[in-house]
Amino acid sequence: MSMTVVGGIVFSVFLMILLFVRGENIKRELKRANSKLESASRQKTHLGGIVMELAKEEQLMLKERMARIQTANTPNERFVVCTRLLIDASDSVISDAALGNRTVKKAFEYYISHFSDIPFTEFKAVILQEKKRQQLWAGDNIHAYLELCKSCISAIE
C-alpha cells in the first residue's frame, strides 16, 4: 500500500474517533440541559402552586368582604354586579394564570364569555372608569387582579 492510502485511512479513523468523542460530549451536554429543564419545570409548577394558594387566601378574604357589603343602599347596582363577577371569576382566573395556561386578562375574558350574561365590553365600561383601575387591569398579573378586586370593593363600601 502506498503512504497516501495509509495516511488517508489513519486520517479517516482519527476523524471518526474525533466525531464519536464530540458526539458523546454533545449527548452528555444534552442530558444535563434536559435535567436542568425538568428541574426548572418542577420548580415552576411548585412556585405556581404556592402563588395559587396565596392568591386563593386573598380571594377568600375578598369574597368575605363582598358578602358583608349591603347592596341595597348602593347607587350603582351595575358596578356591584360587575364587581361580584370580578370576584366570582377569581378562582378560575387565579388558577389559569398561576399555572401559566392563560394571562389574567385572557382568563377573565374566557370566564366572562362562558359563565356570565354580562358582555366583556360592558364590564370594561363599568369597572375601568377610574385611572387606577385601568392601570391595575393593564398590569395583567395576579397581584394587579386582586388589587383591582380590592379597589372595586372599596369603591362600594
mmCIF file of C-alpha atoms in Angstrom:
data_model
loop_
_atom_site.group_PDB
_atom_site.id
_atom_site.type_symbol
_atom_site.label_atom_id
_atom_site.label_comp_id
_atom_site.label_asym_id
_atom_site.label_seq_id
_atom_site.Cartn_x
_atom_site.Cartn_y
_atom_site.Cartn_z
ATOM 1 C CA MET A 1 0.000 0.000 0.000
ATOM 2 C CA SER A 2 1.095 3.457 -0.657
ATOM 3 C CA MET A 3 1.697 6.029 2.018
ATOM 4 C CA THR A 4 -1.162 8.255 0.867
ATOM 5 C CA VAL A 5 -3.675 5.394 1.210
ATOM 6 C CA VAL A 6 -2.401 4.542 4.704
ATOM 7 C CA GLY A 7 -2.411 8.239 5.602
ATOM 8 C CA GLY A 8 -5.972 8.559 4.310
ATOM 9 C CA ILE A 9 -7.095 5.551 6.364
ATOM 10 C CA VAL A 10 -5.375 6.865 9.510
ATOM 11 C CA PHE A 11 -6.914 10.309 8.958
ATOM 12 C CA SER A 12 -10.367 8.753 8.422
ATOM 13 C CA VAL A 13 -10.058 6.670 11.616
ATOM 14 C CA PHE A 14 -8.843 9.731 13.519
ATOM 15 C CA LEU A 15 -11.745 11.797 12.149
ATOM 16 C CA MET A 16 -14.282 9.076 13.095
ATOM 17 C CA ILE A 17 -12.863 8.880 16.638
ATOM 18 C CA LEU A 18 -12.949 12.674 16.922
ATOM 19 C CA LEU A 19 -16.555 12.806 15.703
ATOM 20 C CA PHE A 20 -17.543 9.977 18.071
ATOM 21 C CA VAL A 21 -15.987 11.763 21.078
ATOM 22 C CA ARG A 22 -17.600 15.044 20.031
ATOM 23 C CA GLY A 23 -20.979 13.304 19.692
ATOM 24 C CA GLU A 24 -20.638 11.776 23.162
ATOM 25 C CA ASN A 25 -19.831 15.195 24.637
ATOM 26 C CA ILE A 26 -22.865 16.706 22.946
ATOM 27 C CA LYS A 27 -25.028 13.844 24.251
ATOM 28 C CA ARG A 28 -23.811 14.498 27.826
ATOM 29 C CA GLU A 29 -24.499 18.227 27.450
ATOM 30 C CA LEU A 30 -27.987 17.430 26.165
ATOM 31 C CA LYS A 31 -28.661 15.181 29.171
ATOM 32 C CA ARG A 32 -27.515 17.951 31.547
ATOM 33 C CA ALA A 33 -29.682 20.505 29.770
ATOM 34 C CA ASN A 34 -32.710 18.185 29.888
ATOM 35 C CA SER A 35 -32.111 17.603 33.584
ATOM 36 C CA LYS A 36 -31.972 21.356 34.232
ATOM 37 C CA LEU A 37 -35.123 21.860 32.160
ATOM 38 C CA GLU A 38 -37.006 19.210 34.134
ATOM 39 C CA SER A 39 -35.837 20.752 37.396
ATOM 40 C CA ALA A 40 -36.922 24.214 36.283
ATOM 41 C CA SER A 41 -40.274 22.836 35.166
ATOM 42 C CA ARG A 42 -40.843 21.154 38.544
ATOM 43 C CA GLN A 43 -39.835 24.362 40.318
ATOM 44 C CA LYS A 44 -42.192 26.427 38.134
ATOM 45 C CA THR A 45 -45.063 24.072 38.928
ATOM 46 C CA HIS A 46 -44.236 24.199 42.643
ATOM 47 C CA LEU A 47 -43.994 28.000 42.676
ATOM 48 C CA GLY A 48 -47.201 28.243 40.636
ATOM 49 C CA GLY A 49 -48.919 26.154 43.296
ATOM 50 C CA ILE A 50 -47.633 28.413 46.059
ATOM 51 C CA VAL A 51 -48.748 31.535 44.200
ATOM 52 C CA MET A 52 -52.133 29.936 43.644
ATOM 53 C CA GLU A 53 -52.509 29.097 47.353
ATOM 54 C CA LEU A 54 -51.585 32.619 48.447
ATOM 55 C CA ALA A 55 -53.875 34.180 45.861
ATOM 56 C CA LYS A 56 -56.741 31.922 46.909
ATOM 57 C CA GLU A 57 -56.308 33.026 50.531
ATOM 58 C CA GLU A 58 -56.556 36.634 49.361
ATOM 59 C CA GLN A 59 -59.552 35.705 47.237
ATOM 60 C CA LEU A 60 -61.372 34.183 50.216
ATOM 61 C CA MET A 61 -60.913 37.414 52.151
ATOM 62 C CA LEU A 62 -62.274 39.374 49.189
ATOM 63 C CA LYS A 63 -65.305 37.096 48.973
ATOM 64 C CA GLU A 64 -65.955 37.588 52.686
ATOM 65 C CA ARG A 65 -65.725 41.371 52.282
ATOM 66 C CA MET A 66 -68.093 41.243 49.329
ATOM 67 C CA ALA A 67 -70.564 39.112 51.282
ATOM 68 C CA ARG A 68 -70.626 41.713 54.090
ATOM 69 C CA ILE A 69 -71.493 44.553 51.745
ATOM 70 C CA GLN A 70 -75.132 45.519 51.709
ATOM 71 C CA THR A 71 -76.079 46.150 48.067
ATOM 72 C CA ALA A 72 -79.487 47.586 48.848
ATOM 73 C CA ASN A 73 -78.105 51.083 49.534
ATOM 74 C CA THR A 74 -75.744 51.102 46.565
ATOM 75 C CA PRO A 75 -76.488 53.783 43.990
ATOM 76 C CA ASN A 76 -74.651 51.973 41.171
ATOM 77 C CA GLU A 77 -76.112 48.466 41.049
ATOM 78 C CA ARG A 78 -74.314 47.634 37.767
ATOM 79 C CA PHE A 79 -70.952 48.350 39.385
ATOM 80 C CA VAL A 80 -71.793 45.962 42.234
ATOM 81 C CA VAL A 81 -72.824 43.245 39.769
ATOM 82 C CA CYS A 82 -69.597 43.659 37.788
ATOM 83 C CA THR A 83 -67.535 43.662 40.989
ATOM 84 C CA ARG A 84 -69.243 40.483 42.130
ATOM 85 C CA LEU A 85 -68.454 38.963 38.714
ATOM 86 C CA LEU A 86 -64.820 40.016 39.063
ATOM 87 C CA ILE A 87 -64.584 38.298 42.442
ATOM 88 C CA ASP A 88 -66.538 35.201 41.379
ATOM 89 C CA ALA A 89 -64.193 34.761 38.428
ATOM 90 C CA SER A 90 -61.120 34.993 40.635
ATOM 91 C CA ASP A 91 -60.988 31.226 41.270
ATOM 92 C CA SER A 92 -60.744 30.450 37.587
ATOM 93 C CA VAL A 93 -58.529 33.425 36.757
ATOM 94 C CA ILE A 94 -56.026 32.682 39.520
ATOM 95 C CA SER A 95 -55.776 29.015 38.570
ATOM 96 C CA ASP A 96 -55.292 29.733 34.867
ATOM 97 C CA ALA A 97 -52.767 32.498 35.455
ATOM 98 C CA ALA A 98 -50.760 30.719 38.177
ATOM 99 C CA LEU A 99 -50.411 27.578 36.090
ATOM 100 C CA GLY A 100 -49.472 29.570 33.012
ATOM 101 C CA ASN A 101 -52.440 28.443 30.914
ATOM 102 C CA ARG A 102 -53.619 31.990 30.134
ATOM 103 C CA THR A 103 -52.840 35.551 31.078
ATOM 104 C CA VAL A 104 -55.099 37.160 33.672
ATOM 105 C CA LYS A 105 -56.946 39.190 31.029
ATOM 106 C CA LYS A 106 -57.462 36.198 28.746
ATOM 107 C CA ALA A 107 -58.580 34.017 31.661
ATOM 108 C CA PHE A 108 -61.115 36.637 32.753
ATOM 109 C CA GLU A 109 -62.364 37.159 29.188
ATOM 110 C CA TYR A 110 -62.802 33.400 28.874
ATOM 111 C CA TYR A 111 -64.686 33.242 32.171
ATOM 112 C CA ILE A 112 -66.976 36.136 31.343
ATOM 113 C CA SER A 113 -67.741 34.837 27.853
ATOM 114 C CA HIS A 114 -68.628 31.348 29.104
ATOM 115 C CA PHE A 115 -70.146 31.900 32.550
ATOM 116 C CA SER A 116 -71.740 35.352 32.531
ATOM 117 C CA ASP A 117 -74.563 37.244 30.875
ATOM 118 C CA ILE A 118 -72.611 40.494 31.022
ATOM 119 C CA PRO A 119 -70.669 41.326 27.840
ATOM 120 C CA PHE A 120 -66.980 41.987 28.323
ATOM 121 C CA THR A 121 -67.289 45.455 26.782
ATOM 122 C CA GLU A 122 -69.915 46.422 29.361
ATOM 123 C CA PHE A 123 -67.748 45.070 32.164
ATOM 124 C CA LYS A 124 -64.826 47.201 30.987
ATOM 125 C CA ALA A 125 -67.045 50.281 30.646
ATOM 126 C CA VAL A 126 -68.414 49.881 34.176
ATOM 127 C CA ILE A 127 -65.321 48.785 36.098
ATOM 128 C CA LEU A 128 -62.494 50.555 34.286
ATOM 129 C CA GLN A 129 -63.748 54.127 34.610
ATOM 130 C CA GLU A 130 -61.011 55.236 37.013
ATOM 131 C CA LYS A 131 -57.369 55.615 36.017
ATOM 132 C CA LYS A 132 -56.149 53.492 38.958
ATOM 133 C CA ARG A 133 -58.370 50.578 37.933
ATOM 134 C CA GLN A 134 -57.258 50.928 34.316
ATOM 135 C CA GLN A 135 -53.639 50.688 35.444
ATOM 136 C CA LEU A 136 -54.377 47.632 37.575
ATOM 137 C CA TRP A 137 -56.151 45.964 34.657
ATOM 138 C CA ALA A 138 -53.207 46.790 32.399
ATOM 139 C CA GLY A 139 -50.896 45.047 34.903
ATOM 140 C CA ASP A 140 -52.238 41.691 33.684
ATOM 141 C CA ASN A 141 -50.922 39.682 36.642
ATOM 142 C CA ILE A 142 -52.479 38.004 39.670
ATOM 143 C CA HIS A 143 -51.397 40.707 42.108
ATOM 144 C CA ALA A 144 -52.873 43.503 39.969
ATOM 145 C CA TYR A 145 -56.080 41.481 39.523
ATOM 146 C CA LEU A 146 -56.508 41.062 43.282
ATOM 147 C CA GLU A 147 -55.753 44.752 43.809
ATOM 148 C CA LEU A 148 -58.426 45.576 41.209
ATOM 149 C CA CYS A 149 -60.890 43.461 43.189
ATOM 150 C CA LYS A 150 -59.944 45.318 46.378
ATOM 151 C CA SER A 151 -60.304 48.661 44.657
ATOM 152 C CA CYS A 152 -63.767 47.797 43.411
ATOM 153 C CA ILE A 153 -64.890 46.554 46.839
ATOM 154 C CA SER A 154 -63.518 49.702 48.457
ATOM 155 C CA ALA A 155 -65.490 51.823 45.997
ATOM 156 C CA ILE A 156 -68.681 50.030 47.050
ATOM 157 C CA GLU A 157 -68.043 50.214 50.809
#
